[in-house]
Amino acid sequence: MLKNINLGLLQTLLILLQENHVSKAAARLNLTQSAVSRQLGQLRELFQDPLFVRQGNLLLATPRAKQLEPELKALIHQVNTLVSPVNFNPAHWQGNLTLASSDYVGQFIFPDIFEAFALQAPGLTLNYQLWQPDQLSVLGELDIEFVTTMLDQLPDGIYGELIGQDSPVCVMAKTHPLAQQKADISLSDLLSYPHISITTGGEKDSFVDTYLTSIQKQRHIQLKVPLFATAINILCRSDALLVIPEHIALHISKHFPVYYRLLPIPIPIHKYWLIWHPKYDMDQAHIWARGMLITQLKGSIYSPLQVMNNSHD
């Protein structure tokens, strides 16, 4: 039965009940009188009731039609509300929003993000989780609204905005022999010490192994860990090396006894993105949150954009 109901017909019936006049109803509906008359015929067949009895130019509603009027008003209002644009107000937002990234972003940038959201959307629950690169292909199936990660370019089917770029460097403890020497580190230096590799986030150091393989060399990765904090703490207590983006090296050197130097191999440009699945692109809450995140990510003192204003020793 439902598939036979035309919402346009129900709208016509409500206007006829309000006007009791075909020509006036036609004017309000922006239809011809004959079109309204045809629709009235369809309505009579649908409800198995004459609905209106003509008296001169007026239409007098039958008891069945009068019975339908309040229900029609409620139904049409619900339909109009359903299809009307959402008037989003962050102050009234109740729900969850998930951002996935690295623990570096979580430690240094996310506190400012949380503070900004808590101020303008106090009813919102923010979730933060570590991002794994292999999740990208199934992003649309995950309950993750936003991701910050490293990508050479946006893949098909993913939307995003570039939030900065830099290049990788080699980080070591300040007491490391390579931190003490005046000469630039050589390929031999790079291969003479064990390495730590961080496994979460984007592909931060895989280019090193790709290049070494091309010249039939190999480094010794002594430790793989998912967290920057763990890697840095171990780095400070060992003779290991760590290849990470320069903006991260710049800022951790302010908090830990580490030093960083240029790599002796060809290096890529790392691009950092805020990305999201297209299913969220037109959502008003997502658009607002997107603007908030972009402002915080680009404006943070821990952003890759800040590297442009600094130089390493």
Tab-separated table of C-alpha atoms in Angstrom:
chain	number	residue	atom	x	y	z
A	1	MET	CA	0.000	0.000	0.000
A	2	LEU	CA	2.785	2.429	0.940
A	3	LYS	CA	4.349	2.303	-2.523
A	4	ASN	CA	1.080	3.639	-4.002
A	5	ILE	CA	1.050	6.767	-1.814
A	6	ASN	CA	2.370	9.945	-3.412
A	7	LEU	CA	3.415	12.574	-0.885
A	8	GLY	CA	2.521	15.251	-3.424
A	9	LEU	CA	-1.062	14.007	-3.392
A	10	LEU	CA	-1.199	14.253	0.378
A	11	GLN	CA	0.119	17.822	0.192
A	12	THR	CA	-2.647	18.635	-2.312
A	13	LEU	CA	-5.277	17.141	-0.006
A	14	LEU	CA	-4.067	19.247	2.920
A	15	ILE	CA	-4.164	22.454	0.843
A	16	LEU	CA	-7.666	21.605	-0.426
A	17	LEU	CA	-8.805	21.113	3.169
A	18	GLN	CA	-7.394	24.514	4.075
A	19	GLU	CA	-8.794	26.380	1.053
A	20	ASN	CA	-12.020	24.485	0.248
A	21	HIS	CA	-11.565	25.793	-3.293
A	22	VAL	CA	-9.861	24.204	-6.316
A	23	SER	CA	-8.550	27.398	-7.932
A	24	LYS	CA	-7.151	28.776	-4.665
A	25	ALA	CA	-5.499	25.430	-3.915
A	26	ALA	CA	-4.061	25.345	-7.453
A	27	ALA	CA	-2.558	28.817	-6.958
A	28	ARG	CA	-0.862	27.795	-3.712
A	29	LEU	CA	0.452	24.597	-5.265
A	30	ASN	CA	1.552	26.374	-8.453
A	31	LEU	CA	-0.529	23.926	-10.488
A	32	THR	CA	-3.368	24.283	-12.962
A	33	GLN	CA	-6.957	23.754	-11.807
A	34	SER	CA	-7.246	20.705	-14.053
A	35	ALA	CA	-4.106	19.198	-12.465
A	36	VAL	CA	-5.568	19.672	-8.989
A	37	SER	CA	-8.861	18.142	-10.145
A	38	ARG	CA	-6.979	15.095	-11.496
A	39	GLN	CA	-5.139	14.739	-8.192
A	40	LEU	CA	-8.422	14.959	-6.291
A	41	GLY	CA	-9.690	12.061	-8.371
A	42	GLN	CA	-6.607	10.043	-7.423
A	43	LEU	CA	-7.097	10.931	-3.763
A	44	ARG	CA	-10.724	9.774	-3.841
A	45	GLU	CA	-9.596	6.452	-5.260
A	46	LEU	CA	-6.795	6.147	-2.703
A	47	PHE	CA	-9.018	6.793	0.314
A	48	GLN	CA	-12.177	5.222	-1.122
A	49	ASP	CA	-14.100	8.336	-0.125
A	50	PRO	CA	-15.390	11.398	-2.066
A	51	LEU	CA	-13.453	13.616	0.402
A	52	PHE	CA	-15.198	16.774	-0.880
A	53	VAL	CA	-18.702	17.580	-2.103
A	54	ARG	CA	-19.031	20.610	-4.358
A	55	GLN	CA	-21.400	23.411	-3.340
A	56	GLY	CA	-21.129	26.209	-5.862
A	57	ASN	CA	-17.462	27.105	-6.102
A	58	LEU	CA	-16.739	25.681	-2.672
A	59	LEU	CA	-15.673	22.193	-1.687
A	60	LEU	CA	-17.226	20.868	1.482
A	61	ALA	CA	-15.081	18.272	3.269
A	62	THR	CA	-16.563	14.897	4.163
A	63	PRO	CA	-16.167	13.502	7.693
A	64	ARG	CA	-13.351	11.238	6.421
A	65	ALA	CA	-11.506	14.247	4.989
A	66	LYS	CA	-11.884	16.196	8.234
A	67	GLN	CA	-10.586	13.190	10.135
A	68	LEU	CA	-7.484	13.140	7.934
A	69	GLU	CA	-6.616	16.850	8.303
A	70	PRO	CA	-4.708	16.804	11.644
A	71	GLU	CA	-2.857	13.638	10.636
A	72	LEU	CA	-1.891	15.202	7.301
A	73	LYS	CA	-0.599	18.339	9.032
A	74	ALA	CA	1.629	16.250	11.318
A	75	LEU	CA	2.850	14.048	8.456
A	76	ILE	CA	3.676	16.952	6.104
A	77	HIS	CA	5.471	18.753	8.924
A	78	GLN	CA	7.557	15.645	9.633
A	79	VAL	CA	8.436	15.246	5.955
A	80	ASN	CA	9.403	18.921	5.629
A	81	THR	CA	11.550	18.632	8.735
A	82	LEU	CA	13.169	15.484	7.344
A	83	VAL	CA	14.260	17.114	4.091
A	84	SER	CA	15.028	20.596	5.420
A	85	PRO	CA	18.682	21.686	5.712
A	86	VAL	CA	20.206	20.910	9.094
A	87	ASN	CA	20.750	24.008	11.230
A	88	PHE	CA	23.872	22.818	13.016
A	89	ASN	CA	24.835	24.419	16.306
A	90	PRO	CA	28.009	22.990	17.921
A	91	ALA	CA	26.845	24.129	21.345
A	92	HIS	CA	23.988	21.594	21.085
A	93	TRP	CA	26.042	18.750	19.600
A	94	GLN	CA	25.570	15.519	21.531
A	95	GLY	CA	27.489	12.532	20.213
A	96	ASN	CA	30.922	11.125	19.423
A	97	LEU	CA	33.743	12.230	17.144
A	98	THR	CA	36.830	10.103	16.513
A	99	LEU	CA	40.242	11.324	15.346
A	100	ALA	CA	42.982	8.812	14.520
A	101	SER	CA	46.653	9.759	14.292
A	102	SER	CA	50.038	9.103	15.901
A	103	ASP	CA	50.920	9.409	19.571
A	104	TYR	CA	53.033	12.464	18.649
A	105	VAL	CA	49.887	14.313	17.549
A	106	GLY	CA	48.112	12.905	20.592
A	107	GLN	CA	50.767	14.180	22.978
A	108	PHE	CA	51.550	17.587	21.508
A	109	ILE	CA	48.644	18.793	19.339
A	110	PHE	CA	45.535	16.979	20.542
A	111	PRO	CA	45.376	18.795	23.930
A	112	ASP	CA	44.800	22.090	22.067
A	113	ILE	CA	42.263	20.393	19.788
A	114	PHE	CA	40.404	19.047	22.811
A	115	GLU	CA	40.389	22.441	24.507
A	116	ALA	CA	38.982	24.165	21.397
A	117	PHE	CA	36.231	21.561	20.952
A	118	ALA	CA	35.339	21.489	24.650
A	119	LEU	CA	34.829	25.250	24.574
A	120	GLN	CA	32.485	25.317	21.583
A	121	ALA	CA	30.905	21.842	21.694
A	122	PRO	CA	30.843	20.906	25.403
A	123	GLY	CA	28.355	18.050	24.871
A	124	LEU	CA	30.577	16.264	22.372
A	125	THR	CA	32.612	13.182	23.286
A	126	LEU	CA	36.008	13.115	21.535
A	127	ASN	CA	37.740	9.796	20.905
A	128	TYR	CA	41.426	9.547	19.988
A	129	GLN	CA	43.090	6.424	18.649
A	130	LEU	CA	46.297	5.384	16.940
A	131	TRP	CA	46.156	5.159	13.161
A	132	GLN	CA	47.457	2.171	11.246
A	133	PRO	CA	48.238	2.706	7.529
A	134	ASP	CA	46.544	-0.564	6.537
A	135	GLN	CA	43.222	0.895	7.749
A	136	LEU	CA	43.110	3.338	4.834
A	137	SER	CA	41.513	0.886	2.398
A	138	VAL	CA	38.601	0.264	4.802
A	139	LEU	CA	38.231	3.786	6.217
A	140	GLY	CA	34.582	3.991	5.164
A	141	GLU	CA	33.768	0.922	7.268
A	142	LEU	CA	35.375	2.306	10.438
A	143	ASP	CA	33.855	4.623	13.036
A	144	ILE	CA	36.569	7.202	12.375
A	145	GLU	CA	35.564	10.649	11.152
A	146	PHE	CA	39.066	12.127	10.751
A	147	VAL	CA	42.618	10.899	10.259
A	148	THR	CA	45.897	12.794	10.177
A	149	THR	CA	48.569	10.867	8.336
A	150	MET	CA	51.417	11.012	5.827
A	151	LEU	CA	50.550	10.340	2.180
A	152	ASP	CA	52.294	11.166	-1.082
A	153	GLN	CA	48.891	12.084	-2.494
A	154	LEU	CA	45.236	11.512	-1.736
A	155	PRO	CA	44.073	8.087	-2.936
A	156	ASP	CA	40.902	7.724	-4.980
A	157	GLY	CA	37.796	7.741	-2.822
A	158	ILE	CA	39.355	9.746	0.015
A	159	TYR	CA	38.907	13.464	0.686
A	160	GLY	CA	41.408	15.601	2.538
A	161	GLU	CA	43.367	18.798	2.999
A	162	LEU	CA	47.131	19.233	3.047
A	163	ILE	CA	48.237	20.561	6.437
A	164	GLY	CA	52.011	20.752	5.914
A	165	GLN	CA	55.140	19.099	4.615
A	166	ASP	CA	58.788	18.540	5.483
A	167	SER	CA	61.542	15.954	5.031
A	168	PRO	CA	62.970	13.166	7.215
A	169	VAL	CA	66.112	13.464	9.333
A	170	CYS	CA	68.253	11.126	11.435
A	171	VAL	CA	67.817	11.462	15.204
A	172	MET	CA	70.163	10.206	17.918
A	173	ALA	CA	70.979	10.767	21.580
A	174	LYS	CA	73.014	13.915	22.261
A	175	THR	CA	75.771	11.684	23.618
A	176	HIS	CA	75.872	9.599	20.428
A	177	PRO	CA	79.232	9.574	18.575
A	178	LEU	CA	77.534	10.839	15.408
A	179	ALA	CA	76.179	13.823	17.315
A	180	GLN	CA	79.695	14.764	18.358
A	181	GLN	CA	81.465	14.580	14.985
A	182	LYS	CA	81.762	17.746	12.912
A	183	ALA	CA	81.434	16.097	9.509
A	184	ASP	CA	78.071	15.196	8.021
A	185	ILE	CA	77.088	11.603	8.665
A	186	SER	CA	77.946	9.212	5.842
A	187	LEU	CA	76.195	6.135	4.515
A	188	SER	CA	78.760	4.066	6.411
A	189	ASP	CA	77.836	5.936	9.600
A	190	LEU	CA	74.148	5.309	8.980
A	191	LEU	CA	74.725	1.564	8.633
A	192	SER	CA	77.155	1.267	11.539
A	193	TYR	CA	74.490	1.612	14.215
A	194	PRO	CA	71.197	-0.161	14.936
A	195	HIS	CA	67.908	1.540	14.083
A	196	ILE	CA	64.541	2.011	15.753
A	197	SER	CA	61.434	2.028	13.530
A	198	ILE	CA	58.015	3.451	14.458
A	199	THR	CA	55.218	1.306	13.075
A	200	THR	CA	52.121	3.539	13.437
A	201	GLY	CA	51.037	6.525	11.357
A	202	GLY	CA	52.255	6.997	7.798
A	203	GLU	CA	55.308	5.440	6.156
A	204	LYS	CA	58.017	7.463	7.915
A	205	ASP	CA	61.164	5.488	7.122
A	206	SER	CA	60.389	2.785	4.536
A	207	PHE	CA	62.154	4.911	1.909
A	208	VAL	CA	65.433	4.156	3.719
A	209	ASP	CA	65.090	0.420	3.155
A	210	THR	CA	63.909	0.921	-0.431
A	211	TYR	CA	67.016	2.946	-1.213
A	212	LEU	CA	69.384	0.585	0.593
A	213	THR	CA	67.942	-2.386	-1.267
A	214	SER	CA	68.569	-0.583	-4.558
A	215	ILE	CA	72.288	-0.358	-3.731
A	216	GLN	CA	72.380	-3.850	-2.167
A	217	LYS	CA	72.772	-2.597	1.383
A	218	GLN	CA	70.743	-3.241	4.508
A	219	ARG	CA	70.395	-1.599	7.890
A	220	HIS	CA	69.817	-3.411	11.176
A	221	ILE	CA	66.444	-2.558	12.680
A	222	GLN	CA	66.897	-3.483	16.306
A	223	LEU	CA	63.485	-2.357	17.554
A	224	LYS	CA	60.008	-1.761	16.119
A	225	VAL	CA	57.536	0.118	18.321
A	226	PRO	CA	54.157	1.817	17.736
A	227	LEU	CA	54.807	4.856	19.931
A	228	PHE	CA	57.038	7.884	19.466
A	229	ALA	CA	57.359	8.290	23.225
A	230	THR	CA	58.723	4.763	23.630
A	231	ALA	CA	61.108	5.156	20.702
A	232	ILE	CA	62.498	8.466	21.991
A	233	ASN	CA	62.998	7.209	25.544
A	234	ILE	CA	64.918	4.187	24.310
A	235	LEU	CA	66.851	6.312	21.810
A	236	CYS	CA	68.139	8.517	24.633
A	237	ARG	CA	69.557	5.453	26.408
A	238	SER	CA	71.153	3.691	23.451
A	239	ASP	CA	73.395	4.117	20.420
A	240	ALA	CA	70.453	3.531	18.052
A	241	LEU	CA	69.346	5.858	15.269
A	242	LEU	CA	65.799	6.913	14.382
A	243	VAL	CA	64.568	8.322	11.072
A	244	ILE	CA	61.563	10.613	11.567
A	245	PRO	CA	60.081	13.797	10.056
A	246	GLU	CA	62.024	16.980	10.777
A	247	HIS	CA	59.161	18.832	12.482
A	248	ILE	CA	58.910	16.020	15.032
A	249	ALA	CA	62.675	15.923	15.534
A	250	LEU	CA	62.699	19.689	16.000
A	251	HIS	CA	60.179	19.621	18.818
A	252	ILE	CA	61.262	16.498	20.662
A	253	SER	CA	64.772	17.985	20.785
A	254	LYS	CA	63.260	20.690	23.007
A	255	HIS	CA	61.985	18.090	25.469
A	256	PHE	CA	64.564	15.281	25.260
A	257	PRO	CA	68.391	15.102	25.037
A	258	VAL	CA	68.435	14.251	21.336
A	259	TYR	CA	70.126	15.694	18.262
A	260	TYR	CA	69.280	15.364	14.588
A	261	ARG	CA	71.245	15.525	11.368
A	262	LEU	CA	70.688	15.341	7.638
A	263	LEU	CA	70.509	11.899	6.069
A	264	PRO	CA	73.253	10.824	3.635
A	265	ILE	CA	70.760	9.336	1.174
A	266	PRO	CA	68.094	10.777	-1.172
A	267	ILE	CA	65.145	11.926	0.916
A	268	PRO	CA	61.469	12.361	0.023
A	269	ILE	CA	59.130	15.227	0.801
A	270	HIS	CA	56.688	14.097	3.489
A	271	LYS	CA	53.154	15.446	3.038
A	272	TYR	CA	50.749	15.533	5.992
A	273	TRP	CA	47.011	15.388	5.459
A	274	LEU	CA	43.791	15.633	7.357
A	275	ILE	CA	41.634	13.048	5.579
A	276	TRP	CA	38.054	11.797	5.771
A	277	HIS	CA	35.712	9.456	3.918
A	278	PRO	CA	33.408	11.073	1.304
A	279	LYS	CA	30.317	9.887	3.199
A	280	TYR	CA	30.974	12.658	5.738
A	281	ASP	CA	31.784	15.436	3.264
A	282	MET	CA	28.379	17.204	3.243
A	283	ASP	CA	27.521	16.607	6.896
A	284	GLN	CA	27.146	19.957	8.670
A	285	ALA	CA	28.683	18.757	11.941
A	286	HIS	CA	31.622	17.263	10.062
A	287	ILE	CA	32.159	20.475	8.073
A	288	TRP	CA	32.296	22.484	11.281
A	289	ALA	CA	34.630	19.991	12.985
A	290	ARG	CA	36.801	19.904	9.858
A	291	GLY	CA	37.336	23.646	10.005
A	292	MET	CA	38.209	23.453	13.690
A	293	LEU	CA	40.758	20.696	13.111
A	294	ILE	CA	42.404	22.385	10.143
A	295	THR	CA	42.810	25.581	12.163
A	296	GLN	CA	44.382	23.731	15.085
A	297	LEU	CA	46.611	21.466	12.979
A	298	LYS	CA	47.980	24.279	10.828
A	299	GLY	CA	48.295	26.765	13.667
A	300	SER	CA	49.979	24.530	16.245
A	301	ILE	CA	53.600	25.248	17.191
A	302	TYR	CA	54.094	21.491	16.663
A	303	SER	CA	52.833	21.625	13.069
A	304	PRO	CA	55.134	20.749	10.146
A	305	LEU	CA	54.448	24.285	8.914
A	306	GLN	CA	56.622	25.578	11.754
A	307	VAL	CA	59.746	23.846	10.399
A	308	MET	CA	59.953	26.489	7.677
A	309	ASN	CA	60.729	29.055	10.360
A	310	ASN	CA	63.430	27.011	12.046
A	311	SER	CA	66.688	25.330	11.052
A	312	HIS	CA	68.714	22.575	12.628
A	313	ASP	CA	72.299	23.060	13.747
